[in-house]
Each structure stands twice: as structure tokens, then as C-alpha cells.
Short mmCIF file of C-alpha atoms in Angstrom, two decimals:
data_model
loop_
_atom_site.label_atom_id
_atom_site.label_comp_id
_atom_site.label_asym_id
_atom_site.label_seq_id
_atom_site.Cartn_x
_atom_site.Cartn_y
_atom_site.Cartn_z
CA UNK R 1 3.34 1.91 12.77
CA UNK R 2 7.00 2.05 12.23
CA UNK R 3 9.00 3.52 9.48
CA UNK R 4 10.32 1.29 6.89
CA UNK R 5 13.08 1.85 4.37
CA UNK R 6 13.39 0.50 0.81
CA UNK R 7 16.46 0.53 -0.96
CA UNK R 8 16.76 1.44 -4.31
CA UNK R 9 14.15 3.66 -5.59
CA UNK R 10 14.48 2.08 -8.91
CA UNK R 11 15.85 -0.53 -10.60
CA UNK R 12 16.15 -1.30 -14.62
CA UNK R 13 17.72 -4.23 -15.59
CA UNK R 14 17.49 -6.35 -18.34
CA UNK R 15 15.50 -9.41 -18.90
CA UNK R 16 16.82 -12.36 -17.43
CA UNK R 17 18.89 -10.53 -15.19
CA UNK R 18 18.32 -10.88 -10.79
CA UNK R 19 16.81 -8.30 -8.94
CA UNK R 20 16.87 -7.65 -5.41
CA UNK R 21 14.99 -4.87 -2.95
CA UNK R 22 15.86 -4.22 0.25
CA UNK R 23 13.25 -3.19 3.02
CA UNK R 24 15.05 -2.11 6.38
CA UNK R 25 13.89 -0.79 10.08
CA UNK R 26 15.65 0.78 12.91
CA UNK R 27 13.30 -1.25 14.75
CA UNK R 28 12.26 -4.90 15.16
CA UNK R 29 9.14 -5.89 13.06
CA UNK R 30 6.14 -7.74 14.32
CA UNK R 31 5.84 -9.18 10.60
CA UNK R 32 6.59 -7.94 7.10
CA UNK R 33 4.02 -8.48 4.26
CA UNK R 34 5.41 -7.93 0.52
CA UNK R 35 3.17 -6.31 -2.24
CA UNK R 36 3.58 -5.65 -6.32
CA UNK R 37 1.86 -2.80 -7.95
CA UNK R 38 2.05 -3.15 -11.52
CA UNK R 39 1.70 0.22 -13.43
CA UNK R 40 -1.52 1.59 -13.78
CA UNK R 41 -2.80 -0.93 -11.16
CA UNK R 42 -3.53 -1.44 -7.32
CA UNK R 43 -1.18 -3.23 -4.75
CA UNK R 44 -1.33 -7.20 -4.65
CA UNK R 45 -0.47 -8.58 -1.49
CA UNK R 46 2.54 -11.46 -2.69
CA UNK R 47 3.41 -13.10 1.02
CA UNK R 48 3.99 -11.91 4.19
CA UNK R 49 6.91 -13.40 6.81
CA UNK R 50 6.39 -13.55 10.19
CA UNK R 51 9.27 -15.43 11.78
CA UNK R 52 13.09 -14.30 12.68
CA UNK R 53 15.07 -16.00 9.55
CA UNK R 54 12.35 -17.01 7.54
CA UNK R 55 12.98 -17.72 3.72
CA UNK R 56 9.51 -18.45 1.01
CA UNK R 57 9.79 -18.69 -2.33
CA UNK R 58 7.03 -18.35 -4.84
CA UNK R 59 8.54 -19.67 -8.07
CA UNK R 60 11.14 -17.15 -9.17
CA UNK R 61 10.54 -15.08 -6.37
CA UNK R 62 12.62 -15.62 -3.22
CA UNK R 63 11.66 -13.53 0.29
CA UNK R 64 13.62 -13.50 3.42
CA UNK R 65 13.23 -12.31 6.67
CA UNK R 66 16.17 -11.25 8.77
CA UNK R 67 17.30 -12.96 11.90
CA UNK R 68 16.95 -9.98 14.29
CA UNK R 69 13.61 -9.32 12.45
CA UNK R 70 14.81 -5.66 11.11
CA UNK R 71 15.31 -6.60 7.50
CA UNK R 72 13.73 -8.12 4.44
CA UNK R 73 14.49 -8.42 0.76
CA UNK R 74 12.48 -9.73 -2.21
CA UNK R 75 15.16 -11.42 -4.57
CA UNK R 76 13.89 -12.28 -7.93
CA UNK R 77 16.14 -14.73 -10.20
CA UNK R 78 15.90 -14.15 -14.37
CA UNK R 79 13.35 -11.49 -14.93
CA UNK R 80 10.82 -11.22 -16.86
CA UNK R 81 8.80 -8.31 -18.38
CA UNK R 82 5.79 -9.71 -16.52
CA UNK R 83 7.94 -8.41 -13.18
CA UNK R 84 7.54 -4.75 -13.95
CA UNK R 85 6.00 -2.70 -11.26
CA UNK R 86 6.80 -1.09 -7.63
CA UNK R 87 7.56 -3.61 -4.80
CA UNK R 88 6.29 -2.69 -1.39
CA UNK R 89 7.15 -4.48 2.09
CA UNK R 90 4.69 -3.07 4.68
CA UNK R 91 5.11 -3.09 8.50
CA UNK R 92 2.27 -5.42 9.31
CA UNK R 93 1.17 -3.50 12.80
CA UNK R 94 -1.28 -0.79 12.94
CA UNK R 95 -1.71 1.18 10.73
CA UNK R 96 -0.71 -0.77 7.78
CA UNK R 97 2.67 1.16 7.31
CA UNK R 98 4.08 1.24 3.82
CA UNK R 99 8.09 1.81 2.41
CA UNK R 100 8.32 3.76 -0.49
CA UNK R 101 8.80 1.05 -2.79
CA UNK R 102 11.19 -0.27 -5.48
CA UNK R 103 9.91 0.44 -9.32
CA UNK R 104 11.80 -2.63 -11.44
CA UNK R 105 11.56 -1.93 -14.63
CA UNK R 106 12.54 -4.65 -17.59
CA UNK R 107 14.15 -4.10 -20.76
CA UNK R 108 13.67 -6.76 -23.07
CA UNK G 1 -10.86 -9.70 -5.67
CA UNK G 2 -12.01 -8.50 -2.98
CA UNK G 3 -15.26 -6.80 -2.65
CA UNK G 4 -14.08 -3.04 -2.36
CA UNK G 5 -15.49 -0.46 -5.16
CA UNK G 6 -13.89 3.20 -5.09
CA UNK G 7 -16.06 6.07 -6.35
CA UNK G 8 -15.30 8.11 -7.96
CA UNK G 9 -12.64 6.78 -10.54
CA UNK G 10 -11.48 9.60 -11.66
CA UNK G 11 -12.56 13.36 -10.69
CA UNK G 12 -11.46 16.46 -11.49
CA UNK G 13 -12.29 19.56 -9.38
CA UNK G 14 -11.37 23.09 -8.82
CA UNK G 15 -9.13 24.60 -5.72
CA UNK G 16 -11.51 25.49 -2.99
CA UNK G 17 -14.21 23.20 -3.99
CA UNK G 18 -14.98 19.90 -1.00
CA UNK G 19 -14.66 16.47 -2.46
CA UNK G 20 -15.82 13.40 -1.01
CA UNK G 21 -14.27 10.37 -2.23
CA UNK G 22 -16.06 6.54 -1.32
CA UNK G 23 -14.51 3.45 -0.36
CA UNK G 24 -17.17 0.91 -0.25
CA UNK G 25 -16.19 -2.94 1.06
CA UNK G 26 -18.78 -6.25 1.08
CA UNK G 27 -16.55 -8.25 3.19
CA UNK G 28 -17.34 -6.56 6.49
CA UNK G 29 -13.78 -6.22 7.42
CA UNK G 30 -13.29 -4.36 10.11
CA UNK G 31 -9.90 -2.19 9.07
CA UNK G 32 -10.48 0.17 6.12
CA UNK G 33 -7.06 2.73 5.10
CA UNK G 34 -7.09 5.68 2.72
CA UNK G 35 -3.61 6.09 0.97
CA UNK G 36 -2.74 8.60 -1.24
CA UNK G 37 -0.02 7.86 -4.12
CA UNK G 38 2.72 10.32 -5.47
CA UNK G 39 5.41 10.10 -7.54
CA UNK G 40 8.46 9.22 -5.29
CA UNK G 41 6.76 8.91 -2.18
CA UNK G 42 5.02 5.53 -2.38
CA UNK G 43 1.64 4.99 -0.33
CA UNK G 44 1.01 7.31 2.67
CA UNK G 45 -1.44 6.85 5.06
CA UNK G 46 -3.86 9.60 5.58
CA UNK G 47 -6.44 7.80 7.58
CA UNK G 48 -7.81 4.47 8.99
CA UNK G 49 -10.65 3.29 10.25
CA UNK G 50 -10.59 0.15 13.20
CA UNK G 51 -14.35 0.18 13.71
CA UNK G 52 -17.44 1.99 12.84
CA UNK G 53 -16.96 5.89 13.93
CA UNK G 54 -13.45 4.60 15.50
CA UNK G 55 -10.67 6.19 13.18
CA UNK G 56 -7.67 7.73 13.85
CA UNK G 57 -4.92 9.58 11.94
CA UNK G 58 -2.09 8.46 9.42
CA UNK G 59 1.25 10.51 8.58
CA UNK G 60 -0.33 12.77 5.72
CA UNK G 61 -3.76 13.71 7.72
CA UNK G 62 -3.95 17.37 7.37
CA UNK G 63 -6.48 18.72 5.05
CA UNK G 64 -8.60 15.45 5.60
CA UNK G 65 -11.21 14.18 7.59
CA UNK G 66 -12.86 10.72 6.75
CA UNK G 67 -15.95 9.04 8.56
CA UNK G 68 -17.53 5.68 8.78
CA UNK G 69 -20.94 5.65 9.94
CA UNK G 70 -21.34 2.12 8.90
CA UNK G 71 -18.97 -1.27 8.51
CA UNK G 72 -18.77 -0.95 4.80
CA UNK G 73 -18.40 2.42 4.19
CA UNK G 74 -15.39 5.01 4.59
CA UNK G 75 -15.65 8.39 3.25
CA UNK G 76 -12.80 10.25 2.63
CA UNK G 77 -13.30 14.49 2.50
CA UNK G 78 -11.14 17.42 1.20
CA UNK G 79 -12.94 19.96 2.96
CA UNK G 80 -11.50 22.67 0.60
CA UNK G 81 -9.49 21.00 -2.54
CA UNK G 82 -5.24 22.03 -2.89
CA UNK G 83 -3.36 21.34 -5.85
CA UNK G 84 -0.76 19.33 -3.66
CA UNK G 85 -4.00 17.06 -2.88
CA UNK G 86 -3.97 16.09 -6.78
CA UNK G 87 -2.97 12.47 -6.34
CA UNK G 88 -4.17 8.98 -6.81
CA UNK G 89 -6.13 7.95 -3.83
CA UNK G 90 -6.08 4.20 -2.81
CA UNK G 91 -8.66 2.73 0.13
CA UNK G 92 -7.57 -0.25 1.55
CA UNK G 93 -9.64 -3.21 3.94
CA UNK G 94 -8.17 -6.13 6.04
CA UNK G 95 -9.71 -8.28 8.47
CA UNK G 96 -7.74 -7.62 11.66
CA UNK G 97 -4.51 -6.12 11.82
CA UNK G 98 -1.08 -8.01 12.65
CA UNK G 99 -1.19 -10.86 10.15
CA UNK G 100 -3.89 -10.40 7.77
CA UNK G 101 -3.55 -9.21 4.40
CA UNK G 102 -4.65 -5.86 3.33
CA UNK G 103 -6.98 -5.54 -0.07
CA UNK G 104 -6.69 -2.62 -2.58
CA UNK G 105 -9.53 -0.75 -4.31
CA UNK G 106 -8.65 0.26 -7.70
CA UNK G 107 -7.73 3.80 -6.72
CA UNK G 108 -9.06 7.31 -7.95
CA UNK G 109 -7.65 10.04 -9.95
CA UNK G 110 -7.80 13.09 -8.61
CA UNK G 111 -7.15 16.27 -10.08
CA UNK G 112 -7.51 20.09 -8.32
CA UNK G 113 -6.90 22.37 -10.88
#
């Protein structure tokens, strides 16, 4: 599996406000599958992207795949407390490959 | 959810001591993953599984050794319990690898003390 980056760490921003996490690779991804870990809990697999410049949206939540297939980023417009957790992207090859994750966190 | 029970939930255990933690899956998947979970470092791999007895090694390996002597079962063991093992231990299953999604057990707490 390859290494993936996730940029920031953490997040905190208030309710309603956007959020955005970054996932990044020196190398080009096969696919890149998205997970949310609220606390206490396990990871839930959200979507995974599989073509060069692909965009999905599940209601607020907005992923994109980069054109050279190096990059993704989970964009989520006016948060909610309900978004708190850690946001993984995962290298979808073998072994399932993880990045380190983003923790949001909401203040209402 | 997917069928995939952890056991134990939660175990404390002294340095020294082996542990044996169970991942046990009912959808006969054929990829099963133990992660462990630490503050700041996400999930790491530790081990996978692509087959019965066919496993092979993840980025945080040393100090573990798993086995799978049958499809739904994957054992992970501490042959002699750290403190840096305390962590929260997650198994995972998918069906195949490139495109399928991968299903979480509920993780276990574990504490060397």
C-alpha cells in the first residue's frame, strides 16, 4: 500500500461553518475510499472515488478526486454537531492503507 | 452492520503476560486487517489476512503474530504484552481488495499495565 497524507490534524470550527480535509500521495492512487469515525466508535466507510476528476456528493458532503489521481478532499458545507469525528481517506490497494485522519470538532 | 464480533471488548493485562485478541466475521470475506489506534497516529496496519493461513505483514508488525486457520476467524497475539501495545485494536473484513469497502468491528481496549 502507499502512504497517504492528511492535512490538518484537526480542525474546530463552529457550527455552520465549511470544513475541508485534504488527503495527498506522492504517488498515483488506484482509488480512494473516505471513512468517518465518530468518537468512541468504529470507522464507517462514506464513498469511495475511483476515477481521475471525479466529484460525489452525499447531501452536505462534497468528495473529489484529483485529475492526476494523487489528491482528494472531503469538503463539508454548514456543519453540524452531528459531523464530529476523524475523517479517513484510505488507499484502496492492498493492504487497506489508512492517512492519519482529520478530527473536526463542532462548537455549537 | 456487518457480521464481525471482536472479543474481547475491553482487557486489561499485565507486561509480560500473551494476549490473544479475536476477530470473528459471518460474511466469509476473504480479507480480514488488524489495526491498532493511537492518539495522533490514526489506524496502522499490523496485519492482514488474504486467505485462510495466507497473511502477511502491515507497517506496525513487530511484537505480533496473527493466524487464521479458518475463513472467519483471525487471531491476533501479543506474545509477551508492552505498555506501548496499550491501544485500541480494530479488525477489519472486505470482500476483495481494490474497490470493495472495508467493515469495522467495534474495536477492543487494551490495557498492559
Amino acid at each position: 500500500g502507499q502512504q497517504v497524507m492528511q492535512i490538518p490534524q484537526y480542525q474546530h470550527v463552529q457550527e455552520g461553518e465549511d470544513f475541508t480535509t485534504y488527503c495527498n500521495s506522492s504517488t498515483t492512487l488506484s482509488n480512494i475510499q473516505w471513512y468517518k469515525q465518530r468518537p468512541g466508535g468504529h470507522p464507517v466507510f462514506l464513498i469511495q472515488l475511483v476515477k481521475s476528476g471525479e466529484v460525489k456528493k452525499q447531501k452536505r458532503l462534497t468528495f473529489q478526486f484529483g485529475e492526476a489521481k494523487k489528491n482528494s478532499s472531503l469538503h463539508i458545507t454548514a456543519t453540524q454537531t452531528t459531523d464530529v469525528g476523524t475523517y479517513f481517506c484510505a488507499d484502496r490497494d492492498t493492504p487497506l492503507v489508512f492517512g492519519k485522519g482529520t478530527r473536526l470538532s463542532v462548537i455549537a | 452492520d456487518a457480521g464481525i464480533t471482536q472479543s474481547p471488548r475491553h482487557k486489561v493485562t499485565e507486561t509480560g503476560t500473551p494476549v490473544t485478541l479475536r476477530c470473528h466475521q459471518t460474511e466469509n470475506h476473504r480479507y480480514m486487517y488488524w489495526y491498532r489506534q493511537d492518539p495522533g497516529h490514526g489506524l496502522r496496519l499490523i496485519h492482514y489476512s488474504y486467505g485462510v493461513k495466507d497473511t502477511d505483514k502491515g507497517e506496525v508488525s513487530d511484537g505480533y503474530s496473527v493466524s487464521r486457520s479458518k475463513t472467519e476467524d483471525f487471531l491476533l497475539t501479543l506474545e509477551s504484552a508492552t505498555s506501548s501495545q496499550t491501544s485500541v485494536y480494530f479488525c477489519a473484513i472486505s470482500g476483495g481488495h481494490r474497490g470493495t469497502e472495508a467493515f469495522f468491528g467495534q474495536g477492543t481496549r487494551l490495557t498492559v499495565v
